[in-house]
Amino acid sequence: MAVPKNAGSLFYKTINKKLVENKFLINLQTKLFIMKKFVNLLVFIGISIIYIGCGASKKNAVPTKQLSAIAIGSANLAQIYNPVSTTIHPNIFIRKNNSQDIDLYVVINDNELLFSKANAQNQSMAKVRVFYKMIDSYENNTLIDSSLKVITIKKSSSSKTLAIKIKLKPIQEEKFVLQTTVTDLNRGKMNISFIDVDKNNSYCYDNFSKLKIDNSQPYTDNFIHIGDTVNINFYNTNYSKILKSYLPTSEYLPETPYFSYPAQEHKLQWGELSNFGVNDRFIAEKSGIYIFTADTSQNYGLTLPCFSGNHPYINEPHEMLKLVKYLTSNIEFDTIINNSNVKLSLDDFWYSCSHDLKNAKDLIKIYYSRAVYANIFFTDYRQGMFTDRGMVYIVLGAPKKLALRSDCEIWTYTDKKGYEIKFVFNKDFNSQFATPEYSLKRSTELKTLWDEAVKTWRSGKAASY
């Protein structure tokens, strides 16, 4: 129990007043002694009350797990989904040679770096610092090991992509989280990322490598375009063949966040299998989902979706028109989508939001820029704009806070009244498409914010929280 700083002086005045009134004579030393004893008594009583209270409630107390800052969420982590928060956007992934031999790749375009001649050589050079640490989990954030590497890059006559490879330190833990921070030292800008690693999973996507045919550089995208040609290797030497499967893509659009009954599930099954030799050249001849695996009894493998159009960019009116579903009722959307003149229907919708041509163009630019970033951040076997996270990202913008946990992501937005609204995206680890699928935990509690955001768009303003 904390005693106020002025408690001693107040008590002194009170005691002194009473002594004067009763005509008692007491010297200063005696007064101070009494004051000290009284204050000590107050403190003792307070501590005793707290102790007794704690002892009485100990049996009924529910232990609360202390979560790390990563699992609690912060604005700093939210930069992962906010492209304008940094100038450096490396592609970071791992490749396993075996359970103990793991390579970390940092692929970055040098046009994102700041080159400077402020060095002894007086040459245009950039400096990139790669720091990684292995932690036991998002929840605990207990450090297992870490390492740091600084790379100096000389400026070339033309822009180029650089692949930095760092071998991870061998550790005993079978599963861990790899946190990587890449910093442009000249500019002072950084990028942070997280990867879940299971060393003993011999079938997941990080056992495969994709190399471009023309320059043998790592193929970093999690999708492929029609006509792209890559070499695919599988590091598990127990298999000499890879099984390849093909499935059509899914363009199912998710329902609103407050959907009151379970949304329709679209689980894709294995298509027709064919052998695909290790080191065989793969060419994407048509749009669809290409799945490479060493064992179909395992729900893991390498998934390479190939979408029509110019994914992740959105250029075609029919692609753009689908996304207005997030801002309409089902009845209104059916009317819009069934219009034979797709371009006219798209223009009419956005013009109706503001009745101003310039403003409508601004809305289109913001809305579909978010859709492009949704494709970059959230594409799995579906285009990112057709996922739950993509839907929320497009309508509400990047979250203000982000929490990462072993079983979910939590996005936090702040409404106009200052209340924090949380969107929880649960991980589905049973996906046969290599990476977990994220599904929104739908709730009527999200309805007010969502309806407010839709109303904002429909009144000619971009919603952002």
Short mmCIF file of N, CA and C in Angstrom, two decimals, residues 165-292:
data_model
loop_
_atom_site.label_atom_id
_atom_site.label_comp_id
_atom_site.label_asym_id
_atom_site.label_seq_id
_atom_site.Cartn_x
_atom_site.Cartn_y
_atom_site.Cartn_z
N LYS A 165 21.96 -15.14 -49.33
CA LYS A 165 21.73 -16.43 -48.68
C LYS A 165 22.53 -16.52 -47.39
N ILE A 166 21.87 -16.87 -46.31
CA ILE A 166 22.51 -17.02 -45.01
C ILE A 166 22.13 -18.38 -44.44
N LYS A 167 23.12 -19.13 -44.01
CA LYS A 167 22.85 -20.45 -43.44
C LYS A 167 22.49 -20.30 -41.97
N LEU A 168 21.34 -20.83 -41.60
CA LEU A 168 20.91 -20.74 -40.21
C LEU A 168 21.77 -21.62 -39.32
N LYS A 169 21.94 -21.18 -38.09
CA LYS A 169 22.70 -21.98 -37.14
C LYS A 169 21.91 -23.23 -36.77
N PRO A 170 22.56 -24.40 -36.70
CA PRO A 170 21.85 -25.62 -36.28
C PRO A 170 21.40 -25.51 -34.83
N ILE A 171 20.17 -25.89 -34.56
CA ILE A 171 19.64 -25.87 -33.19
C ILE A 171 18.94 -27.19 -32.92
N GLN A 172 18.65 -27.46 -31.65
CA GLN A 172 18.02 -28.73 -31.27
C GLN A 172 16.51 -28.69 -31.47
N GLU A 173 15.91 -27.54 -31.28
CA GLU A 173 14.45 -27.43 -31.36
C GLU A 173 13.92 -27.86 -32.72
N GLU A 174 12.84 -28.65 -32.73
CA GLU A 174 12.26 -29.12 -33.98
C GLU A 174 11.42 -28.03 -34.65
N LYS A 175 10.73 -27.23 -33.84
CA LYS A 175 9.89 -26.16 -34.38
C LYS A 175 10.30 -24.84 -33.75
N PHE A 176 10.26 -23.80 -34.54
CA PHE A 176 10.57 -22.48 -34.03
C PHE A 176 10.02 -21.43 -34.99
N VAL A 177 10.05 -20.18 -34.56
CA VAL A 177 9.64 -19.05 -35.39
C VAL A 177 10.89 -18.27 -35.75
N LEU A 178 11.05 -17.98 -37.04
CA LEU A 178 12.19 -17.22 -37.51
C LEU A 178 11.77 -15.78 -37.75
N GLN A 179 12.32 -14.87 -36.97
CA GLN A 179 12.04 -13.44 -37.13
C GLN A 179 13.24 -12.80 -37.83
N THR A 180 12.99 -12.16 -38.96
CA THR A 180 14.06 -11.56 -39.75
C THR A 180 13.81 -10.06 -39.92
N THR A 181 14.82 -9.27 -39.62
CA THR A 181 14.76 -7.83 -39.80
C THR A 181 15.82 -7.40 -40.79
N VAL A 182 15.40 -6.78 -41.88
CA VAL A 182 16.30 -6.32 -42.93
C VAL A 182 16.30 -4.79 -42.90
N THR A 183 17.49 -4.19 -42.81
CA THR A 183 17.59 -2.74 -42.67
C THR A 183 18.49 -2.15 -43.75
N ASP A 184 17.98 -1.11 -44.41
CA ASP A 184 18.80 -0.31 -45.31
C ASP A 184 19.53 0.69 -44.41
N LEU A 185 20.81 0.46 -44.15
CA LEU A 185 21.55 1.26 -43.18
C LEU A 185 21.74 2.70 -43.63
N ASN A 186 21.87 2.94 -44.93
CA ASN A 186 22.03 4.32 -45.41
C ASN A 186 20.78 5.14 -45.21
N ARG A 187 19.63 4.52 -45.38
CA ARG A 187 18.36 5.25 -45.27
C ARG A 187 17.74 5.12 -43.89
N GLY A 188 18.11 4.08 -43.16
CA GLY A 188 17.55 3.88 -41.84
C GLY A 188 16.17 3.27 -41.85
N LYS A 189 15.79 2.63 -42.95
CA LYS A 189 14.48 1.99 -43.06
C LYS A 189 14.63 0.47 -42.90
N MET A 190 13.62 -0.14 -42.28
CA MET A 190 13.71 -1.58 -42.03
C MET A 190 12.43 -2.29 -42.40
N ASN A 191 12.55 -3.62 -42.52
CA ASN A 191 11.42 -4.48 -42.83
C ASN A 191 11.51 -5.70 -41.93
N ILE A 192 10.37 -6.11 -41.38
CA ILE A 192 10.36 -7.24 -40.46
C ILE A 192 9.43 -8.32 -41.00
N SER A 193 9.80 -9.59 -40.78
CA SER A 193 8.97 -10.71 -41.24
C SER A 193 9.11 -11.88 -40.28
N PHE A 194 8.14 -12.80 -40.36
CA PHE A 194 8.13 -13.98 -39.51
C PHE A 194 7.84 -15.22 -40.35
N ILE A 195 8.52 -16.32 -40.06
CA ILE A 195 8.31 -17.58 -40.76
C ILE A 195 8.21 -18.70 -39.73
N ASP A 196 7.17 -19.53 -39.83
CA ASP A 196 7.06 -20.72 -39.00
C ASP A 196 7.91 -21.83 -39.61
N VAL A 197 8.76 -22.44 -38.81
CA VAL A 197 9.67 -23.46 -39.31
C VAL A 197 9.45 -24.77 -38.57
N ASP A 198 9.26 -25.83 -39.32
CA ASP A 198 9.18 -27.20 -38.79
C ASP A 198 10.29 -27.99 -39.45
N LYS A 199 11.38 -28.22 -38.73
CA LYS A 199 12.57 -28.85 -39.33
C LYS A 199 12.30 -30.26 -39.84
N ASN A 200 11.44 -30.99 -39.14
CA ASN A 200 11.26 -32.41 -39.46
C ASN A 200 10.10 -32.69 -40.40
N ASN A 201 9.44 -31.64 -40.89
CA ASN A 201 8.39 -31.85 -41.88
C ASN A 201 9.05 -31.97 -43.25
N SER A 202 9.03 -33.17 -43.79
CA SER A 202 9.77 -33.44 -45.04
C SER A 202 8.94 -33.22 -46.29
N TYR A 203 7.71 -32.71 -46.14
CA TYR A 203 6.84 -32.62 -47.31
C TYR A 203 6.36 -31.19 -47.62
N CYS A 204 6.65 -30.25 -46.73
CA CYS A 204 6.08 -28.93 -46.92
C CYS A 204 6.85 -28.13 -47.97
N TYR A 205 6.35 -26.94 -48.27
CA TYR A 205 6.84 -26.15 -49.40
C TYR A 205 8.30 -25.76 -49.28
N ASP A 206 8.83 -25.62 -48.04
CA ASP A 206 10.21 -25.19 -47.92
C ASP A 206 11.22 -26.30 -48.18
N ASN A 207 10.72 -27.50 -48.54
CA ASN A 207 11.61 -28.56 -49.02
C ASN A 207 11.82 -28.49 -50.52
N PHE A 208 11.07 -27.63 -51.17
CA PHE A 208 11.17 -27.46 -52.61
C PHE A 208 11.94 -26.18 -52.93
N SER A 209 12.63 -26.17 -54.03
CA SER A 209 13.26 -24.94 -54.50
C SER A 209 12.77 -24.68 -55.92
N LYS A 210 12.62 -23.39 -56.24
CA LYS A 210 12.20 -22.96 -57.57
C LYS A 210 13.27 -22.04 -58.13
N LEU A 211 13.81 -22.39 -59.27
CA LEU A 211 14.86 -21.57 -59.89
C LEU A 211 14.42 -21.13 -61.27
N LYS A 212 14.66 -19.86 -61.57
CA LYS A 212 14.37 -19.35 -62.90
C LYS A 212 15.31 -19.98 -63.92
N ILE A 213 14.78 -20.31 -65.07
CA ILE A 213 15.59 -20.95 -66.10
C ILE A 213 16.63 -20.00 -66.67
N ASP A 214 16.26 -18.74 -66.85
CA ASP A 214 17.14 -17.81 -67.57
C ASP A 214 18.37 -17.38 -66.79
N ASN A 215 18.24 -17.25 -65.44
CA ASN A 215 19.39 -16.77 -64.68
C ASN A 215 19.68 -17.56 -63.41
N SER A 216 18.97 -18.65 -63.20
CA SER A 216 19.18 -19.52 -62.03
C SER A 216 18.96 -18.81 -60.70
N GLN A 217 18.24 -17.70 -60.72
CA GLN A 217 17.91 -16.99 -59.49
C GLN A 217 16.67 -17.63 -58.86
N PRO A 218 16.54 -17.54 -57.54
CA PRO A 218 15.35 -18.11 -56.88
C PRO A 218 14.08 -17.48 -57.42
N TYR A 219 13.08 -18.31 -57.67
CA TYR A 219 11.76 -17.83 -58.09
C TYR A 219 11.00 -17.52 -56.81
N THR A 220 10.81 -16.24 -56.52
CA THR A 220 10.33 -15.84 -55.19
C THR A 220 8.82 -15.73 -55.07
N ASP A 221 8.10 -15.58 -56.16
CA ASP A 221 6.65 -15.41 -56.08
C ASP A 221 5.99 -16.71 -55.63
N ASN A 222 4.84 -16.57 -54.95
CA ASN A 222 4.07 -17.75 -54.56
C ASN A 222 2.98 -18.07 -55.58
N PHE A 223 3.14 -17.55 -56.80
CA PHE A 223 2.25 -17.84 -57.91
C PHE A 223 3.10 -17.84 -59.17
N ILE A 224 2.49 -18.21 -60.28
CA ILE A 224 3.23 -18.28 -61.53
C ILE A 224 2.34 -17.76 -62.65
N HIS A 225 2.95 -17.22 -63.68
CA HIS A 225 2.19 -16.72 -64.83
C HIS A 225 2.22 -17.75 -65.96
N ILE A 226 1.22 -17.67 -66.81
CA ILE A 226 1.19 -18.56 -67.99
C ILE A 226 2.44 -18.29 -68.83
N GLY A 227 3.13 -19.36 -69.16
CA GLY A 227 4.35 -19.25 -69.95
C GLY A 227 5.63 -19.21 -69.13
N ASP A 228 5.52 -18.98 -67.81
CA ASP A 228 6.71 -18.99 -66.97
C ASP A 228 7.32 -20.38 -66.92
N THR A 229 8.64 -20.43 -66.91
CA THR A 229 9.36 -21.71 -66.90
C THR A 229 10.33 -21.73 -65.72
N VAL A 230 10.23 -22.76 -64.89
CA VAL A 230 11.11 -22.87 -63.72
C VAL A 230 11.58 -24.30 -63.55
N ASN A 231 12.73 -24.43 -62.88
CA ASN A 231 13.21 -25.73 -62.42
C ASN A 231 12.73 -25.94 -61.00
N ILE A 232 12.23 -27.12 -60.70
CA ILE A 232 11.74 -27.43 -59.37
C ILE A 232 12.54 -28.59 -58.81
N ASN A 233 13.12 -28.41 -57.63
CA ASN A 233 13.89 -29.45 -56.96
C ASN A 233 13.23 -29.81 -55.64
N PHE A 234 13.38 -31.07 -55.27
CA PHE A 234 12.89 -31.53 -53.97
C PHE A 234 14.09 -32.05 -53.19
N TYR A 235 14.29 -31.49 -52.00
CA TYR A 235 15.53 -31.78 -51.27
C TYR A 235 15.56 -33.11 -50.57
N ASN A 236 14.41 -33.73 -50.37
CA ASN A 236 14.40 -35.02 -49.70
C ASN A 236 14.91 -36.08 -50.67
N THR A 237 16.08 -36.59 -50.43
CA THR A 237 16.74 -37.50 -51.37
C THR A 237 16.10 -38.88 -51.41
N ASN A 238 15.13 -39.16 -50.53
CA ASN A 238 14.47 -40.47 -50.56
C ASN A 238 13.52 -40.61 -51.75
N TYR A 239 13.27 -39.50 -52.43
CA TYR A 239 12.33 -39.52 -53.54
C TYR A 239 13.02 -39.04 -54.81
N SER A 240 12.82 -39.76 -55.87
CA SER A 240 13.40 -39.36 -57.15
C SER A 240 12.35 -38.75 -58.07
N LYS A 241 11.09 -38.85 -57.68
CA LYS A 241 10.00 -38.30 -58.48
C LYS A 241 9.09 -37.42 -57.65
N ILE A 242 8.55 -36.44 -58.29
CA ILE A 242 7.57 -35.57 -57.66
C ILE A 242 6.23 -35.80 -58.34
N LEU A 243 5.16 -35.87 -57.55
CA LEU A 243 3.83 -36.01 -58.12
C LEU A 243 3.24 -34.63 -58.37
N LYS A 244 2.72 -34.44 -59.56
CA LYS A 244 2.14 -33.16 -59.93
C LYS A 244 0.64 -33.31 -60.11
N SER A 245 -0.12 -32.35 -59.59
CA SER A 245 -1.57 -32.37 -59.74
C SER A 245 -2.02 -31.01 -60.25
N TYR A 246 -3.14 -31.01 -60.96
CA TYR A 246 -3.68 -29.76 -61.50
C TYR A 246 -5.14 -29.61 -61.10
N LEU A 247 -5.51 -28.42 -60.65
CA LEU A 247 -6.89 -28.12 -60.29
C LEU A 247 -7.27 -26.74 -60.82
N PRO A 248 -8.54 -26.51 -61.11
CA PRO A 248 -8.96 -25.17 -61.53
C PRO A 248 -8.90 -24.21 -60.36
N THR A 249 -8.72 -22.93 -60.64
CA THR A 249 -8.66 -21.93 -59.58
C THR A 249 -10.06 -21.66 -59.02
N SER A 250 -10.07 -21.12 -57.80
CA SER A 250 -11.32 -20.78 -57.14
C SER A 250 -11.46 -19.28 -57.05
N GLU A 251 -12.61 -18.75 -57.45
CA GLU A 251 -12.87 -17.31 -57.38
C GLU A 251 -14.09 -17.03 -56.50
N TYR A 252 -14.27 -17.92 -55.53
CA TYR A 252 -15.35 -17.74 -54.57
C TYR A 252 -15.06 -16.53 -53.69
N LEU A 253 -16.02 -15.62 -53.57
CA LEU A 253 -15.84 -14.42 -52.75
C LEU A 253 -16.37 -14.65 -51.34
N PRO A 254 -15.62 -14.24 -50.33
CA PRO A 254 -16.07 -14.46 -48.95
C PRO A 254 -17.27 -13.60 -48.59
N GLU A 255 -18.00 -14.06 -47.59
CA GLU A 255 -19.15 -13.31 -47.10
C GLU A 255 -18.70 -12.22 -46.13
N THR A 256 -19.63 -11.35 -45.75
CA THR A 256 -19.32 -10.23 -44.86
C THR A 256 -18.85 -10.73 -43.49
N PRO A 257 -18.09 -9.91 -42.75
CA PRO A 257 -17.54 -10.33 -41.46
C PRO A 257 -18.57 -10.69 -40.40
N TYR A 258 -19.81 -10.24 -40.56
CA TYR A 258 -20.82 -10.55 -39.56
C TYR A 258 -21.82 -11.58 -40.10
N PHE A 259 -21.41 -12.33 -41.10
CA PHE A 259 -22.24 -13.39 -41.68
C PHE A 259 -22.74 -14.29 -40.56
N SER A 260 -24.05 -14.42 -40.40
CA SER A 260 -24.63 -15.05 -39.22
C SER A 260 -24.64 -16.58 -39.26
N TYR A 261 -24.31 -17.17 -40.38
CA TYR A 261 -24.24 -18.63 -40.45
C TYR A 261 -23.00 -19.00 -41.26
N PRO A 262 -22.51 -20.22 -41.09
CA PRO A 262 -21.23 -20.61 -41.69
C PRO A 262 -21.19 -20.36 -43.19
N ALA A 263 -20.13 -19.73 -43.63
CA ALA A 263 -19.96 -19.49 -45.06
C ALA A 263 -19.70 -20.81 -45.78
N GLN A 264 -20.03 -20.83 -47.04
CA GLN A 264 -19.83 -22.04 -47.83
C GLN A 264 -18.35 -22.35 -47.94
N GLU A 265 -18.00 -23.61 -47.68
CA GLU A 265 -16.61 -24.02 -47.75
C GLU A 265 -16.30 -24.54 -49.14
N HIS A 266 -15.15 -24.17 -49.63
CA HIS A 266 -14.72 -24.63 -50.95
C HIS A 266 -13.39 -25.36 -50.79
N LYS A 267 -13.47 -26.61 -50.40
CA LYS A 267 -12.27 -27.42 -50.25
C LYS A 267 -11.98 -28.12 -51.58
N LEU A 268 -10.79 -27.96 -52.06
CA LEU A 268 -10.40 -28.55 -53.33
C LEU A 268 -9.74 -29.91 -53.10
N GLN A 269 -10.02 -30.84 -53.95
CA GLN A 269 -9.47 -32.18 -53.82
C GLN A 269 -8.34 -32.40 -54.83
N TRP A 270 -7.57 -33.44 -54.57
CA TRP A 270 -6.47 -33.74 -55.47
C TRP A 270 -7.00 -34.02 -56.87
N GLY A 271 -6.37 -33.43 -57.86
CA GLY A 271 -6.74 -33.70 -59.23
C GLY A 271 -5.98 -34.92 -59.76
N GLU A 272 -5.94 -35.07 -61.04
CA GLU A 272 -5.24 -36.20 -61.64
C GLU A 272 -3.73 -36.04 -61.43
N LEU A 273 -3.09 -37.11 -60.95
CA LEU A 273 -1.68 -37.07 -60.63
C LEU A 273 -0.83 -37.51 -61.81
N SER A 274 0.34 -36.93 -61.91
CA SER A 274 1.30 -37.35 -62.92
C SER A 274 2.71 -37.18 -62.36
N ASN A 275 3.64 -38.01 -62.83
CA ASN A 275 5.01 -37.92 -62.34
C ASN A 275 5.72 -36.70 -62.91
N PHE A 276 6.51 -36.11 -62.05
CA PHE A 276 7.29 -34.95 -62.48
C PHE A 276 8.69 -35.13 -61.92
N GLY A 277 9.64 -35.39 -62.77
CA GLY A 277 10.99 -35.75 -62.34
C GLY A 277 11.70 -34.59 -61.65
N VAL A 278 12.54 -34.93 -60.68
CA VAL A 278 13.37 -33.93 -60.04
C VAL A 278 14.24 -33.26 -61.10
N ASN A 279 14.32 -31.92 -61.02
CA ASN A 279 15.06 -31.09 -61.98
C ASN A 279 14.35 -30.96 -63.33
N ASP A 280 13.15 -31.55 -63.46
CA ASP A 280 12.40 -31.36 -64.69
C ASP A 280 12.00 -29.89 -64.84
N ARG A 281 11.95 -29.43 -66.05
CA ARG A 281 11.54 -28.06 -66.33
C ARG A 281 10.02 -27.98 -66.33
N PHE A 282 9.49 -27.05 -65.53
CA PHE A 282 8.04 -26.89 -65.46
C PHE A 282 7.61 -25.64 -66.21
N ILE A 283 6.60 -25.80 -67.06
CA ILE A 283 6.04 -24.67 -67.81
C ILE A 283 4.55 -24.58 -67.50
N ALA A 284 4.10 -23.41 -67.06
CA ALA A 284 2.68 -23.19 -66.79
C ALA A 284 1.98 -22.92 -68.11
N GLU A 285 1.19 -23.86 -68.58
CA GLU A 285 0.56 -23.74 -69.89
C GLU A 285 -0.85 -23.16 -69.83
N LYS A 286 -1.48 -23.19 -68.66
CA LYS A 286 -2.83 -22.65 -68.52
C LYS A 286 -3.07 -22.28 -67.07
N SER A 287 -4.09 -21.48 -66.84
CA SER A 287 -4.38 -21.07 -65.47
C SER A 287 -4.91 -22.25 -64.68
N GLY A 288 -4.63 -22.25 -63.40
CA GLY A 288 -5.05 -23.33 -62.53
C GLY A 288 -4.13 -23.42 -61.33
N ILE A 289 -4.33 -24.45 -60.51
CA ILE A 289 -3.51 -24.66 -59.33
C ILE A 289 -2.63 -25.88 -59.56
N TYR A 290 -1.33 -25.67 -59.56
CA TYR A 290 -0.38 -26.76 -59.74
C TYR A 290 0.18 -27.13 -58.37
N ILE A 291 0.08 -28.41 -58.03
CA ILE A 291 0.52 -28.89 -56.72
C ILE A 291 1.60 -29.95 -56.93
N PHE A 292 2.71 -29.77 -56.23
CA PHE A 292 3.81 -30.71 -56.31
C PHE A 292 4.01 -31.33 -54.93
#
